[in-house]
Amino acid sequence: MPTFRAIFQSFKNFSKPLMGLMNYTKYSVPSYKLLLHNYIRNQRLDLARKLFDEIPSPNSHLYTIMIAGYTQNNRLNDALALFDDMSVRDMVSWNSMLKGCLDCGNLAVATKMFYKMPERNVVSWTTMVNGYLRFGHVDEAEELFYEMPVKDVAAWNSMIYGYCCNGRVEDALNLFEEMPCRNVISWTSMIGGLDSNGMHDESLFLFKKMVGFGIVPTSSTFACVLAACANVLDVCLGVQVHAYVVKIGCCFDEFISASLITLYANCKQIENAYNIFDEKLHMNVVVWTALLTGNGLNGKHEKAMTIFSDMIKGGIFPNQSTFTSVLSSCCRVEAIDRGREIHMLAIKLGLENDVFVGNSLIVMYCECGNVNDAVAVFRKIGKKNIVSWNSMIVGSAKHGYGQLTLTLFNQMICAGVDSDEITFTGLLSACSHSGMLQKGRSFFDYMSRYKSNKMKLQHYACMVDILGRFGKLEEAEELIRNMPMEPSSTIWLALLSACRMHSNLGVAERAAKHILNLEPHCSAAYVLLCNIYASAGKWSDVSRFRLKMKQGGIVKQPGCSWVNLKGVKHEFLSGDRSHPLSENIYKKLDWLGGKLKEFGYTPDQRFSLHDVEDEQKEEMLSYHSERLAIAFALVSTVESSTITVIKNLRVCGDCHSAIKLMAKITEREIVLRDSSRFHHFRNGICSCGDYW
Ligand code: ZN
Ligand code: ZN
């Protein structure tokens, strides 16, 4: 157990020096120092303070140790009180107090402290510049930086690093060019900064330039370069760097190991990634996380989750990145049970209020169909950032919780958070999934008026959906024609689906033409078009397009639905009888079929007759993949629990009507995620309002 190990370790650290000091009756200054350090390291702050108060006349060095102890443990008020007690304060104590305020996250007090200092040296200035940068106040940092009477290379480096962390990579580059003398840290900051701001090639170019100047890279430089190689998938350069770090003995750096694992995983050489990991040079969180993320990137999500468990068993505590990666793997395989366990662990580790872990949990819960739990997580996040708000807005929109989405947006504005293009995608998709035409129009108009440079294809796609839902097909078509960018096949497809709902042949034919120009093998367009022709009774056109499909070798993607139960994915195709529980599943479906008839349900033959695969028997309709999956869940889960089913295509109209009644008959909530949205079936109705 990791906890025992940790306790044992701390006991060992704590007792060793203490034993040696037991014989002292009166401590000398060095022994006080040692004892203080020990108490503080073991977080026995009150004991440390008791000892400190016993020291006859503590010098400023001892004061500084005690103050640092407080600030390291987030007890700023105690630190400030003690600082006030000091009769003589030297530059070191002032600087240490200044840093302490910043470490405790109090920029305001730090700023006051900085201006109160009787005199400042280059360390004070740099600490304050760093402080502003850490809180994202780049302009203030910049101003202070230019005011500095003397700048050493550390100050320049801080500013470069800070610019990069705050996305101002151009400014960083200018400063880098401008600085009078650069050391390896300047180069490394710039190389890392370019890479983390998406300028991977430039980062590698700078590295080559640095080597050309004869500057010897450090292990941090190599870690940055390997990360850039991983991002541009340059395995050749990566391998050269790898060989070099082995040669000079840098391979013992944990960040280098982690970067190498990421490099090989990104370049789909997962075996090489494992080779690095298996060297077991350092089994720490960074290396484990790299391996976990690497597996996720290669689509090995189950493996990623196993690595997470192994890591915990090995006594290694996950950090924020580990949580982000493993939760994204849970998400990809809809493993909500595993997600929940990981959530519990995050609570135990005190990471419940952490914004990064929280954001990943929100996405996981939303994608796995549980908005309520996502909201609960969202409310608990201490300092929400734009990603938290966006994840919640986009998530609730996908589920058709229009009111919730709008409320969240209002709260976001009240909290003073600036919306961005992702927020608007969420808002518009909420309007389309919840049928809010006026709201949708006003958000769209607002965007085109004030944020037109941020308008992307998806905003138009949402607006086409909204208009389509209300049958305003000509207006939607007009909107597509006047788009400032080239419309994609997805946008035309949105219009075509709307045409099917409203049986509009004219617009449908034009939309289909555009789609097939852009994507000649788009089976969805063929299927939709055939459906529209069929419902208009144009059978000759139906046969014409079916022939075209046959000749072009275009096959309809088979519908497939699945349920995840206790980490196992149970997958069903239409009419599938391969599942071990098949007998029970079909029995359940036939029982449901009888009940459905009692409730006045008649199969909507359009959805089987108009299907391109006409050979399908009529009765197949009642054995569509989503129904098999639901029946499976009904026979395998406890009564009254929510059923979550995922389908690769859109749910068919007939199944949609049947599932509404199934939810009522079985008194279950059925959540169905299809290719376009979430449907929550409850008591005979669906959250989509029968439009999807
Ligand atoms: Zn169906
Ligand atoms: Zn629905």
XYZ file of C-alpha atoms and ligand atoms in Angstrom:
694
model
C 0.000 0.000 0.000
C 1.389 3.363 -0.997
C 0.169 5.066 2.155
C 2.063 2.750 4.475
C 5.157 3.164 2.424
C 4.804 6.932 2.572
C 4.254 6.926 6.316
C 7.182 4.600 6.878
C 9.415 6.742 4.693
C 8.518 9.926 6.532
C 9.063 8.206 9.865
C 12.540 7.188 8.781
C 13.422 10.682 7.626
C 12.008 12.175 10.726
C 13.567 9.973 13.338
C 17.132 9.701 12.085
C 18.413 13.212 12.740
C 16.198 13.546 15.782
C 17.900 10.589 17.484
C 21.272 12.164 17.009
C 20.122 15.374 18.615
C 18.510 13.786 21.646
C 21.708 14.244 23.647
C 21.891 17.994 23.138
C 20.665 19.920 26.104
C 21.079 23.275 24.468
C 21.071 23.415 20.714
C 23.558 25.336 18.672
C 22.346 27.429 15.747
C 23.191 24.749 13.149
C 21.247 22.148 15.131
C 18.242 24.453 15.438
C 18.429 24.879 11.711
C 18.531 21.134 11.139
C 15.646 20.476 13.510
C 13.530 23.247 12.027
C 14.133 21.876 8.556
C 13.141 18.419 9.685
C 9.939 19.519 11.329
C 9.013 21.536 8.273
C 9.847 18.785 5.840
C 7.532 16.505 7.773
C 4.862 19.208 7.860
C 5.002 19.449 11.651
C 4.643 23.193 11.412
C 3.311 23.787 14.885
C 6.155 21.807 16.457
C 8.548 23.794 14.311
C 7.011 27.007 15.583
C 7.243 25.840 19.187
C 10.926 25.154 18.706
C 11.390 28.456 16.923
C 9.812 30.342 19.820
C 12.284 28.670 22.190
C 15.298 29.958 20.274
C 16.753 32.811 22.389
C 17.380 35.288 19.598
C 16.775 33.762 16.204
C 18.812 35.263 13.404
C 17.246 36.314 10.132
C 18.279 33.061 8.516
C 16.200 31.035 11.010
C 13.301 33.456 10.534
C 13.494 32.912 6.798
C 13.382 29.130 7.230
C 10.296 29.340 9.432
C 8.567 31.798 7.090
C 9.307 29.598 4.088
C 7.858 26.662 6.028
C 4.596 28.547 6.392
C 4.381 29.695 2.786
C 5.229 26.227 1.457
C 2.206 24.990 3.386
C -0.051 27.769 2.202
C -0.173 29.536 5.603
C 0.444 33.024 4.314
C -1.058 34.867 7.283
C 1.252 33.108 9.768
C 4.183 33.850 7.491
C 3.287 37.528 7.240
C 2.822 37.838 11.010
C 6.241 36.340 11.635
C 7.767 38.576 8.998
C 6.324 41.593 10.803
C 7.999 40.383 14.017
C 11.429 40.475 12.476
C 13.536 43.326 13.835
C 16.155 43.191 11.133
C 15.139 42.215 7.644
C 17.782 41.692 5.039
C 17.375 41.467 1.309
C 17.184 37.651 1.427
C 14.275 37.688 3.869
C 12.391 40.290 1.824
C 12.891 38.302 -1.367
C 11.889 35.085 0.325
C 8.704 36.685 1.702
C 7.902 38.071 -1.754
C 8.294 34.638 -3.311
C 6.229 33.147 -0.487
C 3.276 35.446 -1.257
C 3.411 34.351 -4.880
C 3.718 30.674 -3.954
C 0.583 31.069 -1.864
C -1.159 32.479 -4.928
C -1.593 35.994 -3.550
C -0.474 38.373 -6.264
C -2.018 41.426 -4.596
C -0.042 41.023 -1.354
C 3.102 40.257 -3.345
C 2.704 43.457 -5.347
C 2.280 45.481 -2.149
C 5.323 43.796 -0.653
C 7.400 44.552 -3.744
C 6.651 48.273 -3.605
C 7.188 48.353 0.171
C 10.704 46.911 -0.034
C 13.324 49.412 1.150
C 15.616 48.335 -1.651
C 15.400 45.761 -4.424
C 17.982 43.693 -6.191
C 17.792 41.854 -9.475
C 16.316 38.806 -7.682
C 13.418 40.878 -6.288
C 12.636 42.293 -9.705
C 12.838 38.922 -11.421
C 10.671 37.291 -8.741
C 7.991 39.918 -9.287
C 8.182 39.651 -13.091
C 7.837 35.885 -12.730
C 4.885 36.388 -10.411
C 2.986 38.494 -12.912
C 3.746 35.972 -15.639
C 2.601 33.068 -13.548
C -0.789 34.720 -13.098
C -1.027 35.538 -16.793
C -0.576 39.312 -16.283
C 1.818 39.550 -19.184
C 1.461 43.293 -19.746
C 2.330 44.139 -16.143
C 5.290 41.757 -16.273
C 6.478 43.350 -19.476
C 6.238 46.856 -18.007
C 8.195 45.837 -14.921
C 10.770 44.027 -17.005
C 11.543 47.166 -19.004
C 11.698 49.205 -15.776
C 14.370 46.929 -14.282
C 17.528 48.931 -13.607
C 19.789 45.927 -14.178
C 18.774 42.818 -16.041
C 20.745 39.628 -15.766
C 20.358 36.681 -18.089
C 17.935 34.999 -15.630
C 15.567 37.973 -15.954
C 15.642 37.790 -19.738
C 15.058 34.048 -19.593
C 12.085 34.479 -17.261
C 10.458 36.917 -19.624
C 11.002 34.636 -22.634
C 9.626 31.661 -20.761
C 6.654 33.699 -19.522
C 5.779 34.995 -22.995
C 5.809 31.419 -24.298
C 3.628 30.113 -21.471
C 1.097 32.826 -22.203
C 0.938 32.162 -25.933
C 2.933 35.253 -26.965
C 5.583 33.395 -28.849
C 6.294 36.265 -31.301
C 7.201 38.563 -28.414
C 9.394 35.822 -26.974
C 11.225 35.490 -30.276
C 11.802 39.230 -30.485
C 13.207 39.286 -26.981
C 15.366 36.277 -27.735
C 16.855 38.096 -30.733
C 17.313 41.254 -28.684
C 19.002 39.834 -25.587
C 22.648 40.746 -25.116
C 23.879 37.302 -24.162
C 22.122 33.959 -24.222
C 22.873 30.883 -22.196
C 21.667 27.337 -22.713
C 18.550 28.067 -20.636
C 17.570 30.874 -23.024
C 17.899 28.541 -25.987
C 16.053 25.737 -24.234
C 13.181 28.020 -23.157
C 12.808 29.241 -26.708
C 12.975 25.736 -28.213
C 10.425 24.445 -25.712
C 8.261 27.549 -26.112
C 8.075 27.271 -29.888
C 7.129 23.616 -29.589
C 4.427 24.140 -26.987
C 2.921 26.906 -29.123
C 2.518 24.605 -32.104
C 5.631 25.818 -33.957
C 7.321 22.416 -33.905
C 9.403 22.796 -37.071
C 10.691 26.190 -35.944
C 11.599 24.620 -32.629
C 13.713 21.941 -34.315
C 15.269 24.560 -36.590
C 16.337 26.573 -33.551
C 17.823 23.469 -31.962
C 19.955 22.820 -35.030
C 21.038 26.458 -34.971
C 22.001 26.158 -31.316
C 24.097 23.069 -31.951
C 25.685 24.935 -34.889
C 26.754 27.678 -32.480
C 28.571 25.066 -30.438
C 26.299 25.378 -27.399
C 26.120 22.139 -25.440
C 22.524 21.087 -24.859
C 21.378 20.030 -21.391
C 19.010 17.215 -20.577
C 16.111 19.725 -20.538
C 17.033 20.788 -24.062
C 16.927 17.183 -25.190
C 13.577 16.631 -23.517
C 12.175 19.646 -25.423
C 13.678 18.540 -28.724
C 12.364 15.013 -28.343
C 8.918 16.433 -27.569
C 9.084 18.485 -30.778
C 10.176 15.412 -32.748
C 7.208 13.559 -31.261
C 4.893 16.349 -32.407
C 6.121 16.462 -36.011
C 6.513 12.660 -36.053
C 10.165 13.055 -37.017
C 11.351 9.679 -35.844
C 14.661 10.012 -37.761
C 15.850 13.050 -35.852
C 14.358 11.548 -32.704
C 16.436 8.404 -33.065
C 19.594 10.486 -33.617
C 18.910 12.476 -30.459
C 18.138 9.248 -28.628
C 21.490 7.768 -29.661
C 23.224 10.967 -28.582
C 21.635 11.115 -25.130
C 22.598 7.498 -24.534
C 26.157 8.301 -25.572
C 26.549 11.230 -23.215
C 24.665 9.502 -20.404
C 21.679 11.846 -20.317
C 19.246 8.966 -20.650
C 18.889 8.869 -16.893
C 16.680 11.946 -16.970
C 13.030 11.129 -16.332
C 11.759 13.764 -18.759
C 13.958 12.368 -21.501
C 12.589 8.878 -20.907
C 9.063 10.272 -20.976
C 9.698 12.227 -24.197
C 11.226 9.166 -25.843
C 8.199 7.071 -24.914
C 5.890 9.737 -26.355
C 8.026 10.014 -29.496
C 7.890 6.294 -30.224
C 4.218 6.013 -29.303
C 3.284 8.953 -31.561
C 5.245 7.411 -34.405
C 3.309 4.155 -33.901
C 6.372 2.299 -32.645
C 4.760 1.226 -29.400
C 7.272 -1.630 -28.934
C 10.132 0.864 -28.817
C 8.139 2.893 -26.301
C 7.852 -0.221 -24.147
C 11.591 -0.849 -24.514
C 12.314 2.532 -22.966
C 9.791 1.908 -20.229
C 11.132 -1.576 -19.526
C 14.613 -0.213 -18.913
C 13.035 0.863 -15.618
C 15.589 3.604 -15.097
C 13.061 5.530 -13.073
C 9.607 4.376 -12.307
C 7.984 7.686 -11.642
C 4.740 9.350 -12.587
C 6.108 11.171 -15.646
C 7.326 7.988 -17.304
C 4.215 5.997 -16.430
C 1.999 8.779 -17.741
C 3.930 8.893 -21.017
C 3.355 5.173 -21.508
C -0.315 5.457 -20.583
C -0.872 8.376 -22.966
C 1.083 6.588 -25.688
C -1.217 3.594 -25.500
C -4.259 5.843 -25.656
C -2.861 7.557 -28.759
C -2.494 4.158 -30.392
C -6.115 3.328 -29.644
C -5.184 0.877 -26.888
C -7.564 2.278 -24.313
C -8.088 -0.881 -22.287
C -4.322 -1.181 -22.019
C -4.090 2.451 -20.913
C -6.561 1.781 -18.112
C -4.611 -1.300 -17.038
C -1.415 0.758 -16.901
C -3.229 3.201 -14.651
C -4.171 0.402 -12.237
C -0.652 -1.052 -12.314
C 0.781 2.322 -11.557
C -1.435 2.747 -8.502
C -0.561 -0.782 -7.349
C 3.121 0.148 -7.707
C 2.618 2.982 -5.242
C 3.004 5.768 -7.798
C 0.627 8.673 -7.401
C -1.001 9.908 -10.594
C -0.786 13.606 -11.423
C -3.153 15.837 -13.408
C -1.824 14.678 -16.789
C -2.248 11.048 -15.789
C -5.866 11.726 -14.907
C -6.485 13.615 -18.137
C -5.080 10.769 -20.216
C -6.765 7.898 -18.448
C -10.120 9.672 -18.381
C -9.893 10.341 -22.092
C -9.314 6.623 -22.598
C -12.375 5.856 -20.446
C -14.296 8.245 -22.627
C -13.241 6.587 -25.853
C -14.499 3.200 -24.739
C -17.435 4.660 -22.775
C -16.189 2.981 -19.595
C -18.205 5.031 -17.137
C -17.657 2.502 -14.328
C -13.900 2.854 -14.611
C -14.338 6.594 -14.913
C -16.256 6.623 -11.646
C -13.524 4.651 -9.859
C -10.947 7.104 -11.140
C -13.133 9.960 -9.954
C -13.189 8.421 -6.444
C -9.418 8.176 -6.493
C -9.132 11.821 -7.505
C -11.295 12.722 -4.495
C -9.048 10.652 -2.202
C -5.979 12.415 -3.539
C -7.570 15.798 -2.961
C -7.740 16.579 -6.679
C -11.517 16.941 -6.761
C -11.367 20.729 -7.063
C -8.525 20.689 -9.540
C -9.486 22.362 -12.778
C -7.640 19.970 -15.124
C -8.916 16.805 -13.478
C -12.390 18.357 -13.204
C -12.481 19.292 -16.892
C -11.562 15.755 -17.913
C -14.222 14.346 -15.603
C -16.865 16.638 -17.131
C -16.055 15.407 -20.635
C -15.990 11.786 -19.462
C -19.378 11.999 -17.750
C -21.007 13.876 -20.642
C -19.655 11.490 -23.273
C -20.747 8.504 -21.227
C -24.266 9.886 -21.022
C -24.456 11.278 -17.502
C -24.931 15.052 -17.466
C -25.960 15.217 -13.805
C -22.632 13.881 -12.607
C -20.841 16.231 -14.993
C -22.681 19.197 -13.459
C -21.788 18.009 -9.943
C -18.109 17.897 -10.894
C -18.358 21.275 -12.603
C -19.809 22.924 -9.482
C -16.926 21.624 -7.371
C -14.083 22.980 -9.511
C -12.357 25.707 -7.547
C -11.098 27.957 -10.313
C -13.035 27.233 -13.479
C -11.336 28.177 -16.722
C -12.783 28.640 -20.202
C -12.313 24.918 -20.913
C -14.482 24.026 -17.889
C -17.290 26.297 -19.093
C -17.014 25.140 -22.694
C -16.930 21.448 -21.803
C -20.079 21.839 -19.743
C -21.849 23.957 -22.385
C -20.947 21.646 -25.269
C -21.759 18.574 -23.164
C -25.215 19.704 -22.071
C -25.984 20.869 -25.622
C -25.255 17.420 -27.067
C -27.773 15.950 -24.657
C -30.440 18.403 -25.729
C -30.527 20.186 -22.355
C -31.133 23.550 -23.993
C -32.216 25.423 -20.878
C -29.220 24.191 -18.902
C -26.910 25.308 -21.705
C -28.382 28.799 -21.739
C -28.232 29.065 -17.942
C -24.591 28.021 -17.986
C -23.848 30.614 -20.621
C -25.440 33.344 -18.499
C -23.450 32.230 -15.470
C -20.320 32.249 -17.567
C -20.924 35.861 -18.571
C -21.638 36.813 -14.933
C -18.373 35.156 -13.898
C -16.582 37.470 -16.331
C -15.273 34.687 -18.554
C -14.898 35.605 -22.221
C -16.708 33.293 -24.619
C -14.835 31.911 -27.614
C -15.746 30.059 -30.793
C -16.150 26.747 -28.962
C -18.697 28.348 -26.624
C -20.698 29.442 -29.666
C -20.516 25.998 -31.235
C -22.018 24.685 -27.990
C -24.727 27.357 -27.913
C -25.716 26.853 -31.537
C -25.765 23.090 -31.216
C -27.954 23.473 -28.101
C -30.365 25.551 -30.178
C -30.395 22.929 -32.907
C -30.771 19.949 -30.545
C -33.445 21.650 -28.461
C -35.304 23.393 -31.263
C -34.732 27.048 -30.337
C -34.968 28.945 -33.601
C -35.009 32.531 -32.322
C -32.164 31.998 -29.858
C -30.161 30.262 -32.567
C -30.660 33.119 -34.986
C -29.623 35.701 -32.424
C -26.445 33.839 -31.419
C -25.569 33.382 -35.068
C -26.219 37.046 -35.883
C -24.193 38.127 -32.892
C -21.290 36.015 -34.060
C -21.433 37.217 -37.661
C -21.550 40.798 -36.465
C -18.915 40.798 -33.719
C -16.851 37.671 -34.115
C -16.959 37.054 -37.859
C -13.249 36.250 -37.979
C -13.883 33.388 -35.564
C -16.716 31.850 -37.619
C -15.911 28.291 -38.567
C -17.609 25.600 -40.652
C -19.222 24.066 -37.594
C -21.075 27.280 -36.771
C -22.650 27.243 -40.225
C -23.390 23.528 -39.905
C -25.269 24.161 -36.643
C -27.235 27.035 -38.163
C -28.185 24.885 -41.157
C -29.381 22.248 -38.679
C -31.459 24.786 -36.774
C -33.100 26.147 -39.920
C -33.549 22.635 -41.279
C -35.324 21.483 -38.153
C -37.922 24.210 -38.654
C -38.334 23.365 -42.328
C -36.681 26.584 -43.508
C -34.818 24.697 -46.190
C -34.522 27.462 -48.782
C -33.126 29.828 -46.167
C -30.621 27.181 -45.098
C -29.568 26.619 -48.692
C -29.173 30.372 -49.150
C -26.971 30.513 -46.046
C -24.713 27.788 -47.418
C -24.407 29.548 -50.774
C -23.339 32.782 -49.095
C -20.773 31.254 -46.779
C -17.410 33.037 -46.857
C -15.586 29.700 -46.921
C -16.024 26.608 -49.087
C -18.930 24.527 -47.699
C -17.954 20.994 -46.703
C -19.901 17.847 -47.543
C -20.992 17.676 -43.882
C -22.852 20.969 -44.222
C -24.686 19.805 -47.330
C -25.397 16.533 -45.556
C -27.049 18.460 -42.704
C -29.292 20.115 -45.277
C -30.019 16.804 -46.978
C -31.107 15.193 -43.689
C -33.419 18.116 -43.082
C -34.878 17.556 -46.561
C -35.671 13.970 -45.598
C -37.506 15.118 -42.483
C -39.527 17.638 -44.479
C -39.744 15.637 -47.735
C -38.374 18.417 -49.914
C -37.176 16.893 -53.144
C -35.953 20.007 -54.943
C -33.518 21.142 -52.285
C -32.512 17.531 -51.614
C -31.437 16.935 -55.205
C -29.271 20.050 -55.236
C -27.705 19.240 -51.853
C -26.973 15.654 -52.912
C -25.304 16.893 -56.073
C -22.921 19.036 -54.033
C -22.135 16.206 -51.644
C -21.408 13.723 -54.404
C -19.165 16.257 -56.128
C -17.135 16.655 -52.973
C -17.303 13.056 -51.840
C -18.421 10.687 -54.634
C -18.558 7.648 -52.348
C -20.670 9.163 -49.588
C -23.054 6.307 -48.788
C -25.067 8.443 -46.345
C -26.021 10.829 -49.176
C -27.171 7.963 -51.396
C -29.224 6.434 -48.609
C -30.874 9.731 -47.688
C -31.639 10.555 -51.285
C -33.166 7.126 -51.947
C -35.320 7.534 -48.852
C -36.572 10.898 -50.080
C -37.346 9.549 -53.566
C -39.131 6.582 -52.061
C -41.326 8.655 -49.775
C -42.264 10.754 -52.830
C -43.143 7.520 -54.655
C -40.451 8.072 -57.280
C -39.501 4.458 -57.568
C -37.631 4.781 -60.856
C -35.272 7.276 -59.245
C -34.816 4.939 -56.308
C -33.735 2.106 -58.608
C -31.526 4.463 -60.608
C -29.567 5.480 -57.503
C -29.401 1.953 -56.153
C -27.851 0.866 -59.407
C -25.354 3.714 -59.177
C -24.415 2.575 -55.697
C -23.964 -0.990 -56.845
C -21.864 0.061 -59.827
C -19.750 2.373 -57.713
C -19.249 -0.350 -55.125
C -20.760 1.913 -52.478
C -22.055 -0.021 -49.523
C -24.148 1.300 -46.721
C -22.213 1.259 -43.473
C -23.830 -1.455 -41.372
C -25.616 -0.241 -38.257
C -23.924 -1.358 -35.079
C -24.849 -0.727 -31.441
C -23.092 -1.594 -28.226
C -23.363 -1.562 -24.454
C -20.431 -1.413 -22.067
C -20.920 -3.535 -19.004
C -18.261 -3.974 -16.334
C -15.492 -3.096 -18.756
C -16.723 -5.415 -21.506
C -18.129 -4.119 -24.776
C -21.166 -6.074 -26.025
C -21.626 -5.324 -29.688
C -24.640 -6.087 -31.899
C -25.366 -5.941 -35.606
C -28.870 -6.005 -37.002
C -30.390 -9.477 -36.588
C -27.258 -10.629 -34.755
C -27.504 -14.007 -32.999
C -23.875 -14.443 -32.029
C -24.120 -13.182 -28.440
C -24.033 -15.911 -25.759
C -27.233 -14.478 -24.256
C -28.954 -14.414 -27.650
C -31.829 -16.628 -26.586
C -32.743 -14.384 -23.655
C -32.309 -11.277 -25.772
C -34.734 -12.446 -28.453
C -37.195 -13.679 -25.854
C -37.133 -10.238 -24.269
C -37.566 -8.539 -27.637
C -40.550 -10.702 -28.545
C -42.113 -9.984 -25.170
C -41.506 -6.277 -25.770
C -42.972 -6.624 -29.277
C -46.236 -7.882 -27.791
C -46.300 -5.072 -25.226
C -45.565 -2.492 -27.941
C -48.630 -3.670 -29.886
C -50.743 -3.284 -26.728
C -49.542 0.296 -26.548
C -50.766 0.842 -30.093
C -47.419 0.774 -31.823
C -47.347 -0.224 -35.489
C -44.017 -0.654 -37.236
C -43.295 2.196 -39.629
C -42.599 0.225 -42.778
C -40.991 3.199 -44.496
C -37.811 2.599 -42.610
C -37.416 -0.920 -43.862
C -38.962 -0.562 -47.318
C -37.058 2.531 -48.222
C -33.874 1.123 -46.958
C -31.293 0.618 -49.670
C -30.724 -2.913 -48.514
C -34.260 -3.737 -49.483
C -33.625 -7.445 -49.183
C -33.884 -7.032 -45.458
C -37.025 -8.739 -44.291
C -39.741 -6.643 -42.730
C -39.433 -8.383 -39.417
C -35.779 -7.358 -39.319
C -37.019 -3.959 -38.305
C -37.751 -5.250 -34.832
C -34.260 -6.733 -34.612
C -32.304 -3.581 -35.431
C -28.992 -3.360 -33.626
C -30.133 -0.705 -31.126
C -33.044 -2.888 -30.032
C -30.795 -5.908 -29.541
C -28.464 -3.806 -27.431
C -31.353 -2.500 -25.328
C -32.773 -5.988 -24.837
C -29.343 -7.199 -23.797
C -29.073 -4.387 -21.243
C -32.560 -5.189 -19.954
C -31.668 -8.799 -19.248
C -28.229 -8.045 -17.818
C -28.663 -5.042 -15.537
C -30.534 -4.405 -12.312
C -34.092 -3.128 -12.497
C -34.658 0.635 -12.762
C -31.017 1.395 -13.571
C -30.323 3.643 -16.558
C -29.427 1.894 -19.819
C -26.780 3.451 -22.047
C -26.478 2.329 -25.652
C -24.170 3.681 -28.354
C -24.851 3.447 -32.068
C -22.454 4.202 -34.928
C -25.174 5.663 -37.225
C -28.234 7.764 -36.593
C -31.063 5.929 -34.883
C -33.773 4.981 -37.382
C -37.201 6.569 -37.068
C -39.027 3.361 -36.349
C -36.645 2.342 -33.571
C -36.920 5.845 -32.135
C -40.710 5.488 -31.748
C -40.353 1.967 -30.388
C -37.673 2.908 -27.839
C -39.828 5.733 -26.486
C -42.487 3.151 -25.628
C -39.904 0.628 -24.390
C -38.723 3.176 -21.850
C -42.309 3.575 -20.665
C -43.080 -0.165 -20.585
C -39.929 -1.110 -18.699
C -39.883 2.039 -16.532
C -36.270 2.572 -17.413
C -34.382 5.603 -18.627
C -32.689 4.696 -21.895
C -29.814 6.880 -23.070
C -28.879 6.370 -26.695
C -25.857 8.075 -28.188
C -26.064 7.967 -31.956
C -23.753 9.567 -34.482
C -25.327 12.986 -34.094
C -26.439 13.417 -30.481
C -27.724 11.915 -27.235
C -31.325 10.783 -26.871
C -32.727 10.429 -23.369
C -35.839 8.260 -23.518
C -37.996 8.583 -20.464
C -41.632 7.640 -19.893
C -42.665 7.579 -23.531
C -40.871 10.696 -24.741
C -37.414 11.564 -25.999
C -35.315 14.584 -25.086
C -34.691 15.303 -28.781
C -38.350 16.146 -29.343
C -38.335 13.708 -32.285
C -35.854 15.633 -34.356
C -32.293 14.530 -34.899
Zn -34.084 0.910 -36.389
Zn -34.621 11.190 -29.667
